[in-house]
C-alpha cells in the first residue's frame, strides 16, 4: 500500500508541474470560456485517464524488461529534457484553437476528444511512461490523472479570476526549475544504483 501511495503522490506532483504553462491548460481555459466548467473537467478527466492508462502500461512493461539503474538514468535525462521543453513554452496551434471554437455538440465529447488527441506524445504522457517504469502502475495512473486534472482546473479557476493576464513566463520558469531538480534527483539515484 505504501508503494501505491508513493507512486500516486510522486506522479501527482510531477504531472501537476508538467502541466503548468502547457497547451492543455490553454485548451482547458479556452473550453471553459465556451462551456460550463463541470463538463470540461469531466472531458479532461476521461481523456487523461485513458491516455495515462496506456502510458503506464508502456512504462510498466519497460520497467519489467530493463534494469532499473539504466531506467533511472534515462528518466533523469528525460526530466531534464522536459525542463528545457517547458522552458521553451507551449502554445495552441491554429488547428487546436479552431477545434475548441467549433465544438458545438456535447461538451464532454468535444473536450475529451480534443484532450485525448492533444495528449498523445505530449510531455505529460512521456513523463507518465517514465514514472511507471519505476513505480507501480496503479499509483502512477491515479496520481498522473489527478495531477493533470488539478492543474487544468487551476488554470480554469485562475484564468477566470485573472483574465488572460497570467504570469506565463514566471510559471514556465518555475516549472522548468522543478523539472531540472527532478532530473538531478533521478540522476543521483541512477548513479547510486549503477555503482
Short mmCIF file of N, CA and C in Angstrom, two decimals:
data_model
loop_
_atom_site.label_atom_id
_atom_site.label_comp_id
_atom_site.label_asym_id
_atom_site.label_seq_id
_atom_site.Cartn_x
_atom_site.Cartn_y
_atom_site.Cartn_z
N UNK A 1 0.82 -1.20 0.00
CA UNK A 1 0.00 0.00 0.00
C UNK A 1 0.86 1.27 0.00
N UNK A 2 2.01 1.21 0.71
CA UNK A 2 2.89 2.38 0.74
C UNK A 2 3.43 2.70 -0.66
N UNK A 3 3.71 1.67 -1.45
CA UNK A 3 4.24 1.88 -2.80
C UNK A 3 3.20 2.58 -3.68
N UNK A 4 1.93 2.23 -3.51
CA UNK A 4 0.86 2.88 -4.27
C UNK A 4 0.76 4.35 -3.87
N UNK A 5 0.85 4.62 -2.58
CA UNK A 5 0.77 6.00 -2.09
C UNK A 5 1.94 6.83 -2.59
N UNK A 6 3.13 6.25 -2.56
CA UNK A 6 4.32 6.96 -3.06
C UNK A 6 4.18 7.22 -4.56
N UNK A 7 3.78 6.20 -5.32
CA UNK A 7 3.60 6.37 -6.76
C UNK A 7 2.54 7.41 -7.08
N UNK A 8 1.44 7.40 -6.32
CA UNK A 8 0.36 8.36 -6.55
C UNK A 8 0.82 9.77 -6.24
N UNK A 9 1.46 9.95 -5.09
CA UNK A 9 1.90 11.29 -4.68
C UNK A 9 2.95 11.85 -5.62
N UNK A 10 3.97 11.05 -5.91
CA UNK A 10 5.03 11.50 -6.81
C UNK A 10 4.47 11.84 -8.19
N UNK A 11 3.64 10.97 -8.72
CA UNK A 11 3.06 11.19 -10.05
C UNK A 11 2.17 12.42 -10.08
N UNK A 12 1.39 12.61 -9.01
CA UNK A 12 0.53 13.79 -8.95
C UNK A 12 1.36 15.05 -9.11
N UNK A 13 2.41 15.17 -8.31
CA UNK A 13 3.20 16.42 -8.32
C UNK A 13 4.01 16.57 -9.60
N UNK A 14 4.56 15.50 -10.11
CA UNK A 14 5.34 15.61 -11.35
C UNK A 14 4.44 16.05 -12.50
N UNK A 15 3.28 15.42 -12.64
CA UNK A 15 2.38 15.78 -13.74
C UNK A 15 1.76 17.15 -13.51
N UNK A 16 1.44 17.49 -12.27
CA UNK A 16 0.92 18.82 -11.97
C UNK A 16 1.91 19.88 -12.44
N UNK A 17 3.19 19.69 -12.12
CA UNK A 17 4.23 20.64 -12.53
C UNK A 17 4.38 20.63 -14.05
N UNK A 18 4.32 19.44 -14.66
CA UNK A 18 4.47 19.33 -16.11
C UNK A 18 3.38 20.08 -16.85
N UNK A 19 2.21 20.15 -16.26
CA UNK A 19 1.07 20.83 -16.89
C UNK A 19 1.14 22.34 -16.80
N UNK A 20 1.91 22.87 -15.85
CA UNK A 20 1.96 24.32 -15.68
C UNK A 20 2.50 24.98 -16.94
N UNK A 21 1.69 25.82 -17.54
CA UNK A 21 2.08 26.50 -18.77
C UNK A 21 1.98 25.65 -20.02
N UNK A 22 1.43 24.44 -19.91
CA UNK A 22 1.31 23.53 -21.05
C UNK A 22 0.10 23.91 -21.90
N UNK A 23 0.10 23.44 -23.14
CA UNK A 23 -1.02 23.75 -24.03
C UNK A 23 -2.34 23.19 -23.51
N UNK A 24 -2.29 22.13 -22.71
CA UNK A 24 -3.52 21.57 -22.15
C UNK A 24 -4.23 22.58 -21.25
N UNK A 25 -3.45 23.36 -20.50
CA UNK A 25 -4.06 24.39 -19.67
C UNK A 25 -4.72 25.45 -20.54
N UNK A 26 -4.07 25.80 -21.64
CA UNK A 26 -4.65 26.78 -22.55
C UNK A 26 -5.94 26.24 -23.17
N UNK A 27 -5.92 24.94 -23.52
CA UNK A 27 -7.14 24.32 -24.07
C UNK A 27 -8.25 24.30 -23.03
N UNK A 28 -7.90 23.94 -21.79
CA UNK A 28 -8.91 23.89 -20.72
C UNK A 28 -9.55 25.26 -20.53
N UNK A 29 -8.73 26.29 -20.52
CA UNK A 29 -9.23 27.65 -20.35
C UNK A 29 -10.11 28.06 -21.53
N UNK A 30 -9.68 27.69 -22.73
CA UNK A 30 -10.47 28.01 -23.93
C UNK A 30 -11.83 27.31 -23.90
N UNK A 31 -11.84 26.02 -23.57
CA UNK A 31 -13.10 25.29 -23.49
C UNK A 31 -14.00 25.84 -22.38
N UNK A 32 -13.40 26.25 -21.28
CA UNK A 32 -14.19 26.76 -20.14
C UNK A 32 -14.83 28.10 -20.46
N UNK A 33 -14.31 28.82 -21.45
CA UNK A 33 -14.98 30.06 -21.85
C UNK A 33 -16.19 29.77 -22.74
N UNK A 34 -16.23 28.56 -23.30
CA UNK A 34 -17.31 28.18 -24.21
C UNK A 34 -18.37 27.31 -23.53
N UNK A 35 -17.93 26.43 -22.61
CA UNK A 35 -18.83 25.50 -21.95
C UNK A 35 -18.78 25.71 -20.44
N UNK A 36 -19.72 25.06 -19.75
CA UNK A 36 -19.69 25.07 -18.29
C UNK A 36 -18.46 24.31 -17.81
N UNK A 37 -18.00 24.65 -16.62
CA UNK A 37 -16.75 24.10 -16.10
C UNK A 37 -16.84 22.58 -15.87
N UNK A 38 -17.93 22.08 -15.30
CA UNK A 38 -18.00 20.65 -14.95
C UNK A 38 -17.91 19.73 -16.17
N UNK A 39 -18.63 19.98 -17.25
CA UNK A 39 -18.44 19.11 -18.43
C UNK A 39 -17.02 19.17 -18.98
N UNK A 40 -16.38 20.34 -18.89
CA UNK A 40 -14.99 20.47 -19.35
C UNK A 40 -14.08 19.59 -18.50
N UNK A 41 -14.24 19.66 -17.18
CA UNK A 41 -13.41 18.86 -16.28
C UNK A 41 -13.68 17.36 -16.44
N UNK A 42 -14.93 16.98 -16.69
CA UNK A 42 -15.24 15.56 -16.91
C UNK A 42 -14.57 15.07 -18.20
N UNK A 43 -14.65 15.86 -19.26
CA UNK A 43 -14.00 15.50 -20.52
C UNK A 43 -12.49 15.37 -20.36
N UNK A 44 -11.87 16.31 -19.63
CA UNK A 44 -10.43 16.26 -19.37
C UNK A 44 -10.08 14.99 -18.59
N UNK A 45 -10.88 14.70 -17.57
CA UNK A 45 -10.62 13.53 -16.72
C UNK A 45 -10.71 12.23 -17.51
N UNK A 46 -11.74 12.08 -18.32
CA UNK A 46 -11.90 10.86 -19.11
C UNK A 46 -10.76 10.67 -20.10
N UNK A 47 -10.42 11.73 -20.82
CA UNK A 47 -9.34 11.64 -21.81
C UNK A 47 -8.01 11.35 -21.14
N UNK A 48 -7.74 12.03 -20.03
CA UNK A 48 -6.49 11.84 -19.31
C UNK A 48 -6.39 10.42 -18.76
N UNK A 49 -7.48 9.90 -18.21
CA UNK A 49 -7.47 8.56 -17.64
C UNK A 49 -7.12 7.52 -18.72
N UNK A 50 -7.67 7.68 -19.91
CA UNK A 50 -7.40 6.73 -21.00
C UNK A 50 -5.95 6.84 -21.48
N UNK A 51 -5.49 8.06 -21.74
CA UNK A 51 -4.12 8.25 -22.24
C UNK A 51 -3.10 7.78 -21.20
N UNK A 52 -3.33 8.12 -19.94
CA UNK A 52 -2.36 7.76 -18.91
C UNK A 52 -2.41 6.27 -18.57
N UNK A 53 -3.55 5.61 -18.79
CA UNK A 53 -3.61 4.17 -18.61
C UNK A 53 -2.72 3.48 -19.65
N UNK A 54 -2.79 3.95 -20.88
CA UNK A 54 -1.90 3.41 -21.91
C UNK A 54 -0.44 3.73 -21.59
N UNK A 55 -0.18 4.92 -21.07
CA UNK A 55 1.18 5.33 -20.72
C UNK A 55 1.78 4.44 -19.64
N UNK A 56 0.99 4.18 -18.59
CA UNK A 56 1.54 3.35 -17.51
C UNK A 56 1.73 1.91 -17.98
N UNK A 57 0.91 1.46 -18.90
CA UNK A 57 1.10 0.12 -19.46
C UNK A 57 2.43 0.02 -20.18
N UNK A 58 2.74 1.03 -20.98
CA UNK A 58 4.03 1.06 -21.69
C UNK A 58 5.17 1.15 -20.69
N UNK A 59 5.05 2.06 -19.73
CA UNK A 59 6.11 2.25 -18.74
C UNK A 59 6.33 1.03 -17.87
N UNK A 60 5.25 0.38 -17.45
CA UNK A 60 5.36 -0.81 -16.62
C UNK A 60 6.06 -1.94 -17.38
N UNK A 61 5.72 -2.08 -18.66
CA UNK A 61 6.38 -3.09 -19.50
C UNK A 61 7.86 -2.82 -19.66
N UNK A 62 8.23 -1.57 -19.86
CA UNK A 62 9.65 -1.21 -19.98
C UNK A 62 10.38 -1.45 -18.67
N UNK A 63 9.72 -1.10 -17.55
CA UNK A 63 10.34 -1.27 -16.24
C UNK A 63 10.61 -2.72 -15.92
N UNK A 64 9.75 -3.61 -16.37
CA UNK A 64 9.93 -5.03 -16.11
C UNK A 64 11.02 -5.63 -17.01
N UNK A 65 11.25 -5.02 -18.17
CA UNK A 65 12.18 -5.58 -19.13
C UNK A 65 13.60 -5.02 -19.03
N UNK A 66 13.77 -3.85 -18.44
CA UNK A 66 15.08 -3.20 -18.42
C UNK A 66 15.59 -3.04 -16.98
N UNK A 67 16.92 -2.98 -16.79
CA UNK A 67 17.48 -2.77 -15.45
C UNK A 67 17.12 -1.39 -14.91
N UNK A 68 16.81 -1.32 -13.61
CA UNK A 68 16.31 -0.07 -13.03
C UNK A 68 17.33 1.05 -13.00
N UNK A 69 18.62 0.75 -12.87
CA UNK A 69 19.64 1.79 -12.87
C UNK A 69 19.66 2.56 -14.18
N UNK A 70 19.60 1.83 -15.29
CA UNK A 70 19.60 2.48 -16.59
C UNK A 70 18.29 3.22 -16.85
N UNK A 71 17.20 2.65 -16.35
CA UNK A 71 15.91 3.35 -16.48
C UNK A 71 15.95 4.67 -15.74
N UNK A 72 16.51 4.67 -14.53
CA UNK A 72 16.60 5.90 -13.75
C UNK A 72 17.46 6.94 -14.47
N UNK A 73 18.54 6.49 -15.13
CA UNK A 73 19.39 7.42 -15.87
C UNK A 73 18.65 8.01 -17.07
N UNK A 74 17.94 7.16 -17.80
CA UNK A 74 17.14 7.66 -18.94
C UNK A 74 16.05 8.60 -18.43
N UNK A 75 15.43 8.25 -17.31
CA UNK A 75 14.40 9.11 -16.73
C UNK A 75 14.98 10.46 -16.34
N UNK A 76 16.18 10.46 -15.77
CA UNK A 76 16.83 11.73 -15.40
C UNK A 76 17.03 12.60 -16.62
N UNK A 77 17.53 12.00 -17.69
CA UNK A 77 17.74 12.75 -18.93
C UNK A 77 16.40 13.24 -19.50
N UNK A 78 15.37 12.39 -19.39
CA UNK A 78 14.05 12.79 -19.89
C UNK A 78 13.52 13.98 -19.10
N UNK A 79 13.65 13.97 -17.78
CA UNK A 79 13.14 15.07 -16.99
C UNK A 79 13.91 16.36 -17.25
N UNK A 80 15.20 16.26 -17.46
CA UNK A 80 15.97 17.45 -17.82
C UNK A 80 15.50 17.96 -19.18
N UNK A 81 15.23 17.03 -20.11
CA UNK A 81 14.67 17.42 -21.40
C UNK A 81 13.30 18.07 -21.25
N UNK A 82 12.46 17.53 -20.34
CA UNK A 82 11.16 18.14 -20.08
C UNK A 82 11.33 19.56 -19.54
N UNK A 83 12.39 19.76 -18.74
CA UNK A 83 12.67 21.11 -18.22
C UNK A 83 12.93 22.09 -19.35
N UNK A 84 13.76 21.67 -20.33
CA UNK A 84 14.02 22.54 -21.49
C UNK A 84 12.76 22.73 -22.33
N UNK A 85 11.98 21.66 -22.49
CA UNK A 85 10.73 21.72 -23.26
C UNK A 85 9.78 22.73 -22.61
N UNK A 86 9.66 22.67 -21.29
CA UNK A 86 8.79 23.59 -20.56
C UNK A 86 9.31 25.01 -20.65
N UNK A 87 10.62 25.18 -20.56
CA UNK A 87 11.24 26.50 -20.65
C UNK A 87 10.95 27.15 -21.99
N UNK A 88 10.93 26.33 -23.03
CA UNK A 88 10.64 26.82 -24.38
C UNK A 88 9.22 27.38 -24.48
N UNK A 89 8.31 26.76 -23.73
CA UNK A 89 6.92 27.22 -23.75
C UNK A 89 6.08 26.42 -24.72
N UNK A 90 4.79 26.59 -24.60
CA UNK A 90 3.84 25.83 -25.41
C UNK A 90 2.70 26.76 -25.81
N UNK A 91 2.24 26.63 -27.03
CA UNK A 91 1.11 27.44 -27.50
C UNK A 91 0.15 26.54 -28.24
N UNK A 92 -1.08 27.00 -28.34
CA UNK A 92 -2.06 26.27 -29.14
C UNK A 92 -1.84 26.59 -30.61
N UNK A 93 -1.91 25.56 -31.44
CA UNK A 93 -1.84 25.79 -32.88
C UNK A 93 -3.19 26.33 -33.34
N UNK A 94 -3.22 26.86 -34.54
CA UNK A 94 -4.48 27.37 -35.08
C UNK A 94 -5.51 26.26 -35.19
N UNK A 95 -5.06 25.04 -35.53
CA UNK A 95 -5.97 23.90 -35.65
C UNK A 95 -6.59 23.56 -34.28
N UNK A 96 -5.76 23.58 -33.22
CA UNK A 96 -6.27 23.29 -31.88
C UNK A 96 -7.24 24.37 -31.41
N UNK A 97 -6.94 25.63 -31.74
CA UNK A 97 -7.86 26.72 -31.39
C UNK A 97 -9.19 26.57 -32.11
N UNK A 98 -9.13 26.20 -33.39
CA UNK A 98 -10.37 26.07 -34.15
C UNK A 98 -11.20 24.90 -33.66
N UNK A 99 -10.55 23.80 -33.21
CA UNK A 99 -11.29 22.67 -32.64
C UNK A 99 -12.04 23.11 -31.40
N UNK A 100 -11.39 23.90 -30.57
CA UNK A 100 -12.02 24.38 -29.34
C UNK A 100 -13.19 25.31 -29.67
N UNK A 101 -13.06 26.11 -30.72
CA UNK A 101 -14.11 27.05 -31.09
C UNK A 101 -15.28 26.38 -31.80
N UNK A 102 -15.00 25.30 -32.59
CA UNK A 102 -16.02 24.64 -33.38
C UNK A 102 -16.93 23.73 -32.57
N UNK A 103 -16.44 23.26 -31.46
CA UNK A 103 -17.16 22.24 -30.71
C UNK A 103 -18.54 22.73 -30.31
N UNK A 104 -19.57 22.11 -30.87
CA UNK A 104 -20.93 22.54 -30.56
C UNK A 104 -21.78 21.41 -30.01
N UNK A 105 -21.35 20.16 -30.17
CA UNK A 105 -22.11 19.03 -29.64
C UNK A 105 -21.85 18.91 -28.16
N UNK A 106 -21.92 17.74 -27.67
CA UNK A 106 -21.70 17.52 -26.25
C UNK A 106 -20.32 18.02 -25.81
N UNK A 107 -20.31 18.83 -24.79
CA UNK A 107 -19.06 19.41 -24.30
C UNK A 107 -18.11 18.31 -23.83
N UNK A 108 -18.61 17.30 -23.18
CA UNK A 108 -17.75 16.23 -22.67
C UNK A 108 -17.06 15.51 -23.83
N UNK A 109 -17.80 15.20 -24.88
CA UNK A 109 -17.22 14.51 -26.04
C UNK A 109 -16.21 15.41 -26.74
N UNK A 110 -16.57 16.69 -26.92
CA UNK A 110 -15.68 17.62 -27.61
C UNK A 110 -14.38 17.81 -26.84
N UNK A 111 -14.49 18.06 -25.54
CA UNK A 111 -13.31 18.28 -24.71
C UNK A 111 -12.49 16.99 -24.61
N UNK A 112 -13.16 15.87 -24.36
CA UNK A 112 -12.46 14.60 -24.24
C UNK A 112 -11.68 14.24 -25.48
N UNK A 113 -12.29 14.39 -26.64
CA UNK A 113 -11.62 14.08 -27.90
C UNK A 113 -10.43 14.99 -28.13
N UNK A 114 -10.62 16.28 -27.92
CA UNK A 114 -9.53 17.24 -28.13
C UNK A 114 -8.37 16.95 -27.18
N UNK A 115 -8.67 16.68 -25.92
CA UNK A 115 -7.61 16.40 -24.95
C UNK A 115 -6.92 15.07 -25.24
N UNK A 116 -7.68 14.07 -25.64
CA UNK A 116 -7.08 12.78 -25.96
C UNK A 116 -6.05 12.95 -27.08
N UNK A 117 -6.43 13.64 -28.14
CA UNK A 117 -5.53 13.83 -29.27
C UNK A 117 -4.35 14.72 -28.92
N UNK A 118 -4.59 15.75 -28.11
CA UNK A 118 -3.51 16.67 -27.74
C UNK A 118 -2.48 16.02 -26.82
N UNK A 119 -2.91 15.07 -26.01
CA UNK A 119 -2.00 14.45 -25.04
C UNK A 119 -1.16 13.33 -25.62
N UNK A 120 -1.54 12.80 -26.76
CA UNK A 120 -0.75 11.72 -27.37
C UNK A 120 0.64 12.25 -27.73
N UNK A 121 1.66 11.68 -27.10
CA UNK A 121 3.04 12.10 -27.36
C UNK A 121 3.45 13.37 -26.64
N UNK A 122 2.57 13.92 -25.80
CA UNK A 122 2.89 15.15 -25.06
C UNK A 122 3.84 14.81 -23.91
N UNK A 123 4.45 15.84 -23.32
CA UNK A 123 5.42 15.59 -22.25
C UNK A 123 4.78 14.93 -21.04
N UNK A 124 3.49 15.18 -20.77
CA UNK A 124 2.87 14.52 -19.63
C UNK A 124 2.70 13.02 -19.88
N UNK A 125 2.44 12.64 -21.12
CA UNK A 125 2.36 11.22 -21.45
C UNK A 125 3.73 10.57 -21.29
N UNK A 126 4.76 11.24 -21.78
CA UNK A 126 6.11 10.72 -21.67
C UNK A 126 6.57 10.67 -20.21
N UNK A 127 6.20 11.68 -19.44
CA UNK A 127 6.55 11.68 -18.01
C UNK A 127 5.85 10.53 -17.29
N UNK A 128 4.60 10.26 -17.65
CA UNK A 128 3.86 9.15 -17.03
C UNK A 128 4.50 7.81 -17.38
N UNK A 129 4.92 7.65 -18.62
CA UNK A 129 5.63 6.43 -19.02
C UNK A 129 6.89 6.28 -18.19
N UNK A 130 7.64 7.38 -18.06
CA UNK A 130 8.88 7.36 -17.30
C UNK A 130 8.64 6.98 -15.85
N UNK A 131 7.64 7.57 -15.22
CA UNK A 131 7.34 7.26 -13.82
C UNK A 131 6.91 5.81 -13.63
N UNK A 132 6.15 5.29 -14.59
CA UNK A 132 5.64 3.92 -14.47
C UNK A 132 6.73 2.86 -14.62
N UNK A 133 7.89 3.24 -15.15
CA UNK A 133 8.96 2.26 -15.26
C UNK A 133 9.54 1.90 -13.90
N UNK A 134 9.37 2.77 -12.92
CA UNK A 134 10.00 2.56 -11.62
C UNK A 134 9.02 2.50 -10.45
N UNK A 135 7.76 2.77 -10.71
CA UNK A 135 6.74 2.78 -9.65
C UNK A 135 5.55 1.93 -10.10
N UNK A 136 4.71 1.56 -9.18
CA UNK A 136 3.54 0.75 -9.52
C UNK A 136 2.62 1.46 -10.49
N UNK A 137 2.09 0.70 -11.43
CA UNK A 137 1.27 1.29 -12.49
C UNK A 137 0.02 1.97 -11.94
N UNK A 138 -0.62 1.37 -10.93
CA UNK A 138 -1.88 1.92 -10.44
C UNK A 138 -1.69 3.28 -9.78
N UNK A 139 -0.70 3.38 -8.91
CA UNK A 139 -0.44 4.65 -8.25
C UNK A 139 -0.05 5.74 -9.23
N UNK A 140 0.77 5.38 -10.21
CA UNK A 140 1.19 6.35 -11.23
C UNK A 140 -0.01 6.79 -12.06
N UNK A 141 -0.86 5.83 -12.41
CA UNK A 141 -2.04 6.16 -13.21
C UNK A 141 -2.97 7.12 -12.45
N UNK A 142 -3.29 6.79 -11.22
CA UNK A 142 -4.18 7.65 -10.41
C UNK A 142 -3.54 9.01 -10.18
N UNK A 143 -2.28 9.02 -9.76
CA UNK A 143 -1.60 10.29 -9.47
C UNK A 143 -1.45 11.17 -10.69
N UNK A 144 -1.06 10.58 -11.82
CA UNK A 144 -0.86 11.39 -13.02
C UNK A 144 -2.19 11.95 -13.55
N UNK A 145 -3.24 11.15 -13.46
CA UNK A 145 -4.55 11.63 -13.91
C UNK A 145 -5.03 12.77 -13.01
N UNK A 146 -4.94 12.57 -11.71
CA UNK A 146 -5.37 13.63 -10.78
C UNK A 146 -4.50 14.88 -10.90
N UNK A 147 -3.20 14.70 -11.10
CA UNK A 147 -2.31 15.85 -11.24
C UNK A 147 -2.65 16.70 -12.45
N UNK A 148 -2.96 16.03 -13.56
CA UNK A 148 -3.29 16.78 -14.77
C UNK A 148 -4.63 17.50 -14.62
N UNK A 149 -5.62 16.80 -14.07
CA UNK A 149 -6.94 17.42 -13.89
C UNK A 149 -6.83 18.59 -12.92
N UNK A 150 -6.05 18.44 -11.85
CA UNK A 150 -5.89 19.53 -10.88
C UNK A 150 -5.23 20.74 -11.52
N UNK A 151 -4.19 20.51 -12.33
CA UNK A 151 -3.50 21.63 -12.99
C UNK A 151 -4.41 22.34 -13.98
N UNK A 152 -5.19 21.56 -14.73
CA UNK A 152 -6.10 22.17 -15.69
C UNK A 152 -7.26 22.89 -14.98
N UNK A 153 -7.73 22.33 -13.87
CA UNK A 153 -8.77 23.02 -13.09
C UNK A 153 -8.23 24.33 -12.52
N UNK A 154 -6.98 24.29 -12.06
CA UNK A 154 -6.34 25.51 -11.56
C UNK A 154 -6.27 26.57 -12.66
N UNK A 155 -5.93 26.15 -13.86
CA UNK A 155 -5.85 27.09 -14.99
C UNK A 155 -7.21 27.73 -15.26
N UNK A 156 -8.26 26.92 -15.16
CA UNK A 156 -9.60 27.45 -15.40
C UNK A 156 -9.97 28.47 -14.32
N UNK A 157 -9.75 28.10 -13.06
CA UNK A 157 -10.11 28.99 -11.94
C UNK A 157 -9.30 30.28 -11.98
N UNK A 158 -7.98 30.14 -12.09
CA UNK A 158 -7.11 31.32 -12.11
C UNK A 158 -7.37 32.15 -13.37
N UNK A 159 -7.54 31.46 -14.49
CA UNK A 159 -7.80 32.17 -15.75
C UNK A 159 -9.08 32.97 -15.70
N UNK A 160 -10.11 32.40 -15.11
CA UNK A 160 -11.37 33.13 -14.99
C UNK A 160 -11.25 34.29 -14.01
N UNK A 161 -10.47 34.10 -12.97
CA UNK A 161 -10.32 35.16 -11.96
C UNK A 161 -9.44 36.30 -12.46
N UNK A 162 -8.38 35.97 -13.15
CA UNK A 162 -7.42 36.99 -13.58
C UNK A 162 -7.54 37.38 -15.04
N UNK A 163 -8.39 36.72 -15.77
CA UNK A 163 -8.48 37.00 -17.20
C UNK A 163 -7.31 36.38 -17.92
N UNK A 164 -6.90 36.96 -18.99
CA UNK A 164 -5.82 36.39 -19.82
C UNK A 164 -4.43 36.88 -19.40
N UNK A 165 -4.32 37.64 -18.31
CA UNK A 165 -3.05 38.21 -17.89
C UNK A 165 -2.32 37.33 -16.88
N UNK A 166 -2.19 36.05 -17.16
CA UNK A 166 -1.46 35.14 -16.28
C UNK A 166 0.04 35.36 -16.44
N UNK A 167 0.80 35.23 -15.35
CA UNK A 167 2.25 35.39 -15.46
C UNK A 167 2.89 34.14 -16.09
N UNK A 168 2.67 33.99 -17.38
CA UNK A 168 3.08 32.77 -18.08
C UNK A 168 4.58 32.52 -18.00
N UNK A 169 5.38 33.57 -18.12
CA UNK A 169 6.83 33.40 -18.08
C UNK A 169 7.29 32.90 -16.72
N UNK A 170 6.76 33.45 -15.64
CA UNK A 170 7.14 33.01 -14.29
C UNK A 170 6.72 31.56 -14.06
N UNK A 171 5.52 31.19 -14.52
CA UNK A 171 5.05 29.81 -14.38
C UNK A 171 5.95 28.86 -15.16
N UNK A 172 6.31 29.26 -16.36
CA UNK A 172 7.17 28.42 -17.21
C UNK A 172 8.54 28.23 -16.57
N UNK A 173 9.14 29.31 -16.04
CA UNK A 173 10.46 29.20 -15.41
C UNK A 173 10.41 28.34 -14.15
N UNK A 174 9.36 28.52 -13.34
CA UNK A 174 9.23 27.73 -12.12
C UNK A 174 9.06 26.24 -12.41
N UNK A 175 8.21 25.93 -13.39
CA UNK A 175 8.00 24.53 -13.77
C UNK A 175 9.28 23.92 -14.33
N UNK A 176 10.02 24.69 -15.14
CA UNK A 176 11.28 24.19 -15.69
C UNK A 176 12.28 23.89 -14.58
N UNK A 177 12.37 24.79 -13.60
CA UNK A 177 13.30 24.58 -12.48
C UNK A 177 12.96 23.30 -11.73
N UNK A 178 11.66 23.05 -11.52
CA UNK A 178 11.26 21.82 -10.83
C UNK A 178 11.60 20.58 -11.64
N UNK A 179 11.45 20.64 -12.95
CA UNK A 179 11.84 19.51 -13.80
C UNK A 179 13.35 19.26 -13.71
N UNK A 180 14.13 20.34 -13.71
CA UNK A 180 15.58 20.18 -13.59
C UNK A 180 15.93 19.53 -12.25
N UNK A 181 15.26 19.95 -11.17
CA UNK A 181 15.50 19.35 -9.86
C UNK A 181 15.14 17.87 -9.85
N UNK A 182 13.98 17.51 -10.43
CA UNK A 182 13.61 16.10 -10.54
C UNK A 182 14.66 15.33 -11.34
N UNK A 183 15.14 15.92 -12.43
CA UNK A 183 16.15 15.27 -13.26
C UNK A 183 17.44 15.03 -12.52
N UNK A 184 17.88 16.02 -11.75
CA UNK A 184 19.11 15.88 -10.97
C UNK A 184 18.92 14.80 -9.90
N UNK A 185 17.78 14.82 -9.24
CA UNK A 185 17.49 13.82 -8.20
C UNK A 185 17.51 12.41 -8.80
N UNK A 186 16.89 12.24 -9.97
CA UNK A 186 16.88 10.94 -10.64
C UNK A 186 18.28 10.54 -11.10
N UNK A 187 19.09 11.51 -11.54
CA UNK A 187 20.45 11.20 -11.98
C UNK A 187 21.29 10.70 -10.80
N UNK A 188 21.15 11.34 -9.65
CA UNK A 188 21.88 10.90 -8.46
C UNK A 188 21.45 9.48 -8.08
N UNK A 189 20.14 9.23 -8.14
CA UNK A 189 19.63 7.90 -7.84
C UNK A 189 20.17 6.86 -8.84
N UNK A 190 20.24 7.24 -10.11
CA UNK A 190 20.75 6.32 -11.14
C UNK A 190 22.21 5.98 -10.91
N UNK A 191 23.00 6.98 -10.59
CA UNK A 191 24.43 6.75 -10.33
C UNK A 191 24.60 5.83 -9.13
N UNK A 192 23.79 6.04 -8.10
CA UNK A 192 23.85 5.20 -6.91
C UNK A 192 23.50 3.73 -7.25
N UNK A 193 22.50 3.55 -8.12
CA UNK A 193 22.10 2.18 -8.50
C UNK A 193 23.12 1.50 -9.39
N UNK A 194 23.79 2.28 -10.24
CA UNK A 194 24.72 1.70 -11.20
C UNK A 194 26.11 1.45 -10.61
N UNK A 195 26.39 2.06 -9.46
CA UNK A 195 27.73 1.86 -8.86
C UNK A 195 27.69 0.91 -7.69
#
